[in-house]
Structures are given as structure tokens and as C-alpha cells.
Tab-separated table of C-alpha atoms and ligand atoms in Angstrom:
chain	number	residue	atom	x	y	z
N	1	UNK	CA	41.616	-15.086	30.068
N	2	UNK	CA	39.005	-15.595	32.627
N	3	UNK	CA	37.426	-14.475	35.627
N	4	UNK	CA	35.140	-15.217	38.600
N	5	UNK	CA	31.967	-15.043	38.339
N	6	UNK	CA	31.480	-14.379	41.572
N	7	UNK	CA	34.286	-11.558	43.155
N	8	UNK	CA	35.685	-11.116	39.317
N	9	UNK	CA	38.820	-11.494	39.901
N	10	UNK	CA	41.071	-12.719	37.043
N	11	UNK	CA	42.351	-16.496	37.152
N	12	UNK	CA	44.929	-18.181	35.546
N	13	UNK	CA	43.537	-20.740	33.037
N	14	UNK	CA	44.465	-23.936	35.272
N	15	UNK	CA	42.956	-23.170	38.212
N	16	UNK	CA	39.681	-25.232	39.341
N	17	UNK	CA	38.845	-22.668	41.748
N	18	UNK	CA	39.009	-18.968	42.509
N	19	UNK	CA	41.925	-18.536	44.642
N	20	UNK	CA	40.212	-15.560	46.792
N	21	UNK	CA	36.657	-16.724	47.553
N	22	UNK	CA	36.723	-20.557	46.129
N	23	UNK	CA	34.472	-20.544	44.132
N	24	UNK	CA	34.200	-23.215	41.451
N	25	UNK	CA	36.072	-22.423	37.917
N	26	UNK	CA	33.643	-24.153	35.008
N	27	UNK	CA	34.462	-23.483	31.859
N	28	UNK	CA	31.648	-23.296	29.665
N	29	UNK	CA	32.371	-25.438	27.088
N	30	UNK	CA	32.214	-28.283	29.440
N	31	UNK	CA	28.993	-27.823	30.921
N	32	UNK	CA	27.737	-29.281	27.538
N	33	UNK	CA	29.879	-32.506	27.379
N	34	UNK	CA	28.308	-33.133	31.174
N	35	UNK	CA	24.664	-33.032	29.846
N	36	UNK	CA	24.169	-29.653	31.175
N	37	UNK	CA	20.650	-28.386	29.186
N	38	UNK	CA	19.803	-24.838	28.850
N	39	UNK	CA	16.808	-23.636	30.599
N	40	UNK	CA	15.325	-22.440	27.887
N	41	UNK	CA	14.301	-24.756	24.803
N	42	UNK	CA	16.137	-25.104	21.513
N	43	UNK	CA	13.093	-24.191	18.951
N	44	UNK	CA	11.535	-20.498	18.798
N	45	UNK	CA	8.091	-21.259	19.938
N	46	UNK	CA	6.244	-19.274	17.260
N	47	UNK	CA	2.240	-18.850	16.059
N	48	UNK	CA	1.843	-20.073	12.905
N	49	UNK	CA	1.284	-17.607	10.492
N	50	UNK	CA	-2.272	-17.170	8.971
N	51	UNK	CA	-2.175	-18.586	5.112
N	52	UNK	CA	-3.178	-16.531	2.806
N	53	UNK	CA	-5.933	-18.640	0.839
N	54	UNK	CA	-7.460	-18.460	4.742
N	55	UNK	CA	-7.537	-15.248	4.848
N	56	UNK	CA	-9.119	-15.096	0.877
N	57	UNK	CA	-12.061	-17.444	2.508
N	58	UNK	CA	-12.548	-15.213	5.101
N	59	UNK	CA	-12.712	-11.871	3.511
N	60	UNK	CA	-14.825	-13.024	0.638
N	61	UNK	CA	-17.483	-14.582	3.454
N	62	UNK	CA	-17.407	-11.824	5.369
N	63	UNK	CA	-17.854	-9.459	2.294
N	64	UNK	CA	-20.405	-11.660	0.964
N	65	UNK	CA	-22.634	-11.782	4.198
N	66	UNK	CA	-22.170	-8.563	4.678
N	67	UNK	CA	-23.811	-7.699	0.780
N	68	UNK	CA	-26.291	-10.792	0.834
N	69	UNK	CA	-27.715	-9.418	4.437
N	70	UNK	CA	-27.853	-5.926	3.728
N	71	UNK	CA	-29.914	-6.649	0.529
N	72	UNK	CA	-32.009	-8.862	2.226
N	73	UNK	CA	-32.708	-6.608	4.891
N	74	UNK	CA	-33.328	-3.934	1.900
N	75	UNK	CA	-35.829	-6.037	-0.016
N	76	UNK	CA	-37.960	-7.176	3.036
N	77	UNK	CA	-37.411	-5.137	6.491
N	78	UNK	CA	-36.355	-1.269	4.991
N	79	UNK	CA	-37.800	-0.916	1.914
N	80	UNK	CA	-37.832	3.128	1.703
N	81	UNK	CA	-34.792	3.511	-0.658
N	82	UNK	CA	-32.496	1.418	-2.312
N	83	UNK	CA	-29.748	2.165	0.200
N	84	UNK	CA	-28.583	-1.556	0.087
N	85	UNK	CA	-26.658	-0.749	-2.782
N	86	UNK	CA	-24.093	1.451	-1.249
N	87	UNK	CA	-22.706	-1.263	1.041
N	88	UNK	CA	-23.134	-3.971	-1.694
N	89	UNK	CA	-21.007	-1.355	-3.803
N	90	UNK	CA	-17.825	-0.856	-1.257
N	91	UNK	CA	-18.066	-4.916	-0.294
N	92	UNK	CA	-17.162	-5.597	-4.240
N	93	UNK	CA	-14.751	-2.825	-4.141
N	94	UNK	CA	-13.003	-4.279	-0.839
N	95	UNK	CA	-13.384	-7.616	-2.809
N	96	UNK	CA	-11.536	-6.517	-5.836
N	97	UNK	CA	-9.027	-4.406	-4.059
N	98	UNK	CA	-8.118	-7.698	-1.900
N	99	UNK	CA	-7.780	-10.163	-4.991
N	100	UNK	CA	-4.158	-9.127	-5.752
N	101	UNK	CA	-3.537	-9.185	-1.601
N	102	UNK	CA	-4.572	-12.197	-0.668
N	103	UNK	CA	-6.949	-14.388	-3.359
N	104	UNK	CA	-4.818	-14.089	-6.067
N	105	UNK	CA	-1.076	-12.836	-5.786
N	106	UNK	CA	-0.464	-13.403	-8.715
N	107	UNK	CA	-2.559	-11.536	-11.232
N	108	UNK	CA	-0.329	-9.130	-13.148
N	109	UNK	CA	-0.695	-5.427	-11.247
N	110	UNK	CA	-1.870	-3.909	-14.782
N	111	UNK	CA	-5.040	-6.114	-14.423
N	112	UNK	CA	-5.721	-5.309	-10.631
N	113	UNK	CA	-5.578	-1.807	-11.618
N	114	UNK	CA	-8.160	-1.951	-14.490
N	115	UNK	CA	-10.244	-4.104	-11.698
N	116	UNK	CA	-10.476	-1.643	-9.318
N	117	UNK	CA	-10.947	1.047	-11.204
N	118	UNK	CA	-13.703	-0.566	-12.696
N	119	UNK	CA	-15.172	-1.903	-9.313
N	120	UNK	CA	-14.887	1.636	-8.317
N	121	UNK	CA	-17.030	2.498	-11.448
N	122	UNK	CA	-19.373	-0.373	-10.862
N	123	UNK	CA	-20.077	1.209	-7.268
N	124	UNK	CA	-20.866	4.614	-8.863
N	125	UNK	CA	-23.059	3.511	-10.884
N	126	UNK	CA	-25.084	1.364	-7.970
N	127	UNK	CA	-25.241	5.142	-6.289
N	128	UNK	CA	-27.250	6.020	-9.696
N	129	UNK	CA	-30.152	4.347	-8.570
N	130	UNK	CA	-30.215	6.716	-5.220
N	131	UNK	CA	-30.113	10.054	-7.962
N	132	UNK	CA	-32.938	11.513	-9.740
N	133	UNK	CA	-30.914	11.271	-12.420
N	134	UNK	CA	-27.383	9.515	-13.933
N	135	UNK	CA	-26.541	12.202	-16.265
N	136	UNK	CA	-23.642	12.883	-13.697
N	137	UNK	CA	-22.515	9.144	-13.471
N	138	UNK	CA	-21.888	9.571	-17.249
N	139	UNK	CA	-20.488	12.478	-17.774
N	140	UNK	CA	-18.504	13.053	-14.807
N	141	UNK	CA	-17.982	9.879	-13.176
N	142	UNK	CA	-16.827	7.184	-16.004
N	143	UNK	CA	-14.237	10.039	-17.412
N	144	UNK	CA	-12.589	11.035	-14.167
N	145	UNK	CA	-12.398	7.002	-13.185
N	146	UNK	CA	-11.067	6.228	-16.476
N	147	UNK	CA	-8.259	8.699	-16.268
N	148	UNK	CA	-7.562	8.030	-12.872
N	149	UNK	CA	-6.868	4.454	-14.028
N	150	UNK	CA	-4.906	5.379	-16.471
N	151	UNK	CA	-3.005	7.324	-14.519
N	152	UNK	CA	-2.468	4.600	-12.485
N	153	UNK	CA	-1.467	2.269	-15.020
N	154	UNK	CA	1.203	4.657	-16.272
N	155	UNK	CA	2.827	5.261	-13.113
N	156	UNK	CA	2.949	1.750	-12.522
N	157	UNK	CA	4.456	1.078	-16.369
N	158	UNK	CA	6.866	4.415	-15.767
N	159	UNK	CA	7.796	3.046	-12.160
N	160	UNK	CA	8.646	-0.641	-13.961
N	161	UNK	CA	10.119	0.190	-17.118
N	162	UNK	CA	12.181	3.484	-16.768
N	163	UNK	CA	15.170	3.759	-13.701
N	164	UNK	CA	13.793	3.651	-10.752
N	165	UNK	CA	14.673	6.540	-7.761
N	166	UNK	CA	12.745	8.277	-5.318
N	167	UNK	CA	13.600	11.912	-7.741
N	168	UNK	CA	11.784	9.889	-10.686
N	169	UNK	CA	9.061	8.407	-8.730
N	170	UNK	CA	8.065	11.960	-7.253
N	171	UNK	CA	8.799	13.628	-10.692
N	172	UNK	CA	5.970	10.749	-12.318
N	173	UNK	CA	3.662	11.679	-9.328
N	174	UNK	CA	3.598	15.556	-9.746
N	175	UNK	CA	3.414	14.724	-13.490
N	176	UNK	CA	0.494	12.448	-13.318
N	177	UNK	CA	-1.542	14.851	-10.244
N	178	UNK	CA	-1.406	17.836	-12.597
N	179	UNK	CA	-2.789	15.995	-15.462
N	180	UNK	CA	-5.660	14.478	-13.279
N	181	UNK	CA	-6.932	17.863	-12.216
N	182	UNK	CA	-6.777	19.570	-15.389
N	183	UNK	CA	-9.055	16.838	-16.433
N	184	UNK	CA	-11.350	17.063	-13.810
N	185	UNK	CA	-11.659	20.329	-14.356
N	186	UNK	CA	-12.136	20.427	-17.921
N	187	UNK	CA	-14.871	17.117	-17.482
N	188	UNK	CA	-16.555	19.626	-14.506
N	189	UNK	CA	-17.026	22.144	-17.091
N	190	UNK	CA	-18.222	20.134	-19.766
N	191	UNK	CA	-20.711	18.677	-17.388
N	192	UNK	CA	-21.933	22.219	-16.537
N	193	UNK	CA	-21.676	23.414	-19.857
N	194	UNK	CA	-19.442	26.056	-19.664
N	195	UNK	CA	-16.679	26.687	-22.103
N	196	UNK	CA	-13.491	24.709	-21.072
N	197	UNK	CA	-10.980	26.878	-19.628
N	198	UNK	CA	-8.810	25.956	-16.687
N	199	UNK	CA	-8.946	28.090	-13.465
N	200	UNK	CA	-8.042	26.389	-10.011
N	201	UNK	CA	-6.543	23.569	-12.321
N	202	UNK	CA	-4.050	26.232	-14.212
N	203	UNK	CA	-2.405	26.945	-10.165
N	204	UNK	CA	-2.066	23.280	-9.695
N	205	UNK	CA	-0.760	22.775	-13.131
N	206	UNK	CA	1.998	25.803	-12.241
N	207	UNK	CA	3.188	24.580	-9.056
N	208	UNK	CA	3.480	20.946	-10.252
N	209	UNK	CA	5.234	21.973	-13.254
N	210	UNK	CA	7.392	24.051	-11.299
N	211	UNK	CA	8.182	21.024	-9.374
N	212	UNK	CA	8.569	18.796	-12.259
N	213	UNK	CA	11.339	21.324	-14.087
N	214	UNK	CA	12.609	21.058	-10.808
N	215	UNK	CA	13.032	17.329	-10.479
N	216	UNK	CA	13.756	17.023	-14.440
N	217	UNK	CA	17.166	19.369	-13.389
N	218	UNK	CA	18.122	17.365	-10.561
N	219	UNK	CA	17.994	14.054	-12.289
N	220	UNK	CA	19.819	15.176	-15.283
N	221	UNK	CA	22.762	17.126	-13.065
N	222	UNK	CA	24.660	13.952	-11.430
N	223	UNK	CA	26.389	16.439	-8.979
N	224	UNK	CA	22.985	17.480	-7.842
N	225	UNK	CA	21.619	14.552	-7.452
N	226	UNK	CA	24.395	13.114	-5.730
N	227	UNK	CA	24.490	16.375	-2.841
N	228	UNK	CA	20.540	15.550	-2.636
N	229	UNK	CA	20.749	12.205	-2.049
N	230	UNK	CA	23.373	12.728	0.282
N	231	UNK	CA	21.538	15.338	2.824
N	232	UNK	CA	17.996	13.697	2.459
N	233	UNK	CA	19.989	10.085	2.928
N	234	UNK	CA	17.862	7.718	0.451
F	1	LIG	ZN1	36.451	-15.391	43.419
């Protein structure tokens, strides 16, 4: 079935031209077989896509001028403090944090995790020099970023070894944030020398393991799961 293009009016398949206002019938197919090109070309013109080793070079250049200048502006032009340090600090941690992104893709995730959390140590440790005095680099510092990684690297082993689902990813989460501020807590005291008992920590540690009993049901009840699933569509 067809019809013209121009009053739109049906035709009979035969017919070279529209019985009403006459104009032409072309069927499309044909416009091909006589060399009829279409306006507009073939091939997607598209922008090539930055590489990713480019990008590597350029972050690490950038990062590196950046550090190499500020330190050199630190050691001859503003001498005051060592304030270079705190830029030289966050350049290696941008560094680190952009190996797995774009230098490397493939070091293993467990590694990139241990890297930044030690980059992220390494910077604390640079702010040291700006204290009077590194006591709190020690004893606060190096525990919380060590648990934090930790942390980190169980989630990630929990998130690759055990089933997989948005329930279990949350329930790992809560899990994880409770246990990070009862530590924090219990390195703050330590620092301050105060007995260790937990006090803000204990309401986090309530409502997260609230939450967790909570998600622990739901995985473990199919039919739950299932009508949970089903209104919050995942
Ligand atoms: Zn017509």
C-alpha cells in the first residue's frame, strides 16, 4: 500500500502517478538502483576518543609540575612554612588514586586500595611537618587509615566473593560504617587518654545494627525480598 506524498491519497501499486494531483509515484527502492545518494554521508563523523595512556601522560605532568613548582616556589620565593607539602601531598594522592583509572587498568583493585590508603597516609604524615608535634599522626592517623583500608578491602572481597544484590551490598556498608566509628572512637580516646568506652559511637552502632538485622531478615525471607525488589524496582 502506498500513498502520495504530496495530497496523501492512497494509490494502487501500478500507478506512475497520483491520479488526483499528478504527482510522480517513486518507489523508494528504486531511487537507489538510479544512483540516487543520500544527502547525508554513510560514516558517523565522530571525535576520536582520548586514549587512555594520553590521558596517564597528562595527569602525571600536570601533577608533577604542579608538586615540582610549588616546592620550588617553597624553597626559594615563600620560605615562612613548609606549606609546599600539602599540595605535594594531594598531587601523589590524585596520582595514586588515577593509576587504576587511567595508568594502569589493570592492577588488581586489592592493590589500588592498599595504594591509596597508603598515599593518603603518606600525605598525613607530610602535614606532620606543619604540627608542633606528630604524636597525633601516630596515634590517631595511621590507625583510623589502616582500618579504613581494611574496610575497604573487605567490602571489596565481600562484594566479589559472596552473591551480589543491592540488600547485601547495603547490609556490608552499614556493617563496615559501624565498625569504622566505633574505632575511631575508641583510637580518639586512647589518644586522649581516657578509658575506652563508646558514646556517640554506641548510637551509630544501634541504628546500623538495627539496619543490618533488618537487611539480614530480608535477604534470608525470599518472599520479602522478592515484594522489595518488586516496589523499589532493582
Ligand atoms: Zn496526489
Amino acid at each position: 500500500m502506498s500513498y502520495c506524498v504530496n495530497c496523501g491519497v492512497e494509490l494502487d501499486s501500478s500507478l506512475k502517478s497520483c491520479p488526483l494531483c499528478h504527482t510522480p509515484v517513486i518507489h523508494p527502492g528504486e531511487l537507489q538502483k538510479a544512483g540516487f545518494t543520500s544527502p547525508y554521508p554513510e560514516q558517523k563523523g565522530q571525535v576520536e576518543t582520548v586514549k587512555r595512556k594520553d590521558l596517564g601522560i597528562l595527569i602525571t605532568i600536570v601533577l608533577s609540575a604542579t608538586a615540582i613548582g610549588c616546592a620550588l616556589l617553597n624553597l626559594f620565593v615563600f620560605t615562612g612554612s613548609l606549606w609546599s607539602l600539602l599540595i605535594i601531598g594531594i598531587c601523589i594522592i590524585l596520582f595514586v588514586l588515577s593509576i587504576p583509572a587511567v595508568i594502569y587498568t589493570k592492577q588488581p583493585i586489592y592493590l589500588s586500595l592498599l595504594l591509596d590508603g597508603i598515599a593518603i597516609g603518606v600525605y598525613l604524615y607530610m602535614i606532620t611537618f606543619l604540627t608542633a608535634s606528630a604524636r597525633w599522626f601516630w596515634e590517631l592517623a595511621v590507625p583510623i587509615v589502616a582500618l579504613a583500608t581494611i574496610l575497604a578491602e573487605l567490602l571489596t572481597l565481600c562484594i566479589r566473593r559472596l552473591p551480589v544484590s543491592i540488600i547485601a551490598t547495603a547490609l556490608y556498608l552499614f556493617a563496615e560504617a559501624a565498625i569504622l566509628c566505633v574505632g575511631i572512637e575508641l583510637f580518639i580516646d586512647r589518644y586522649f587518654g581516657k578509658p575506652l568506652s563508646l558514646s556517640w559511637s554506641a548510637i551509630v552502632l544501634t541504628v546500623c545494627g538495627i539496619i543490618v538485622i533488618a537487611l539480614i531478615t530480608l535477604l534470608s525471607t525470599r518472599r520479602l525480598r522478592e515484594a522489595v525488589r518488586r516496589r523499589l524496582h532493582f
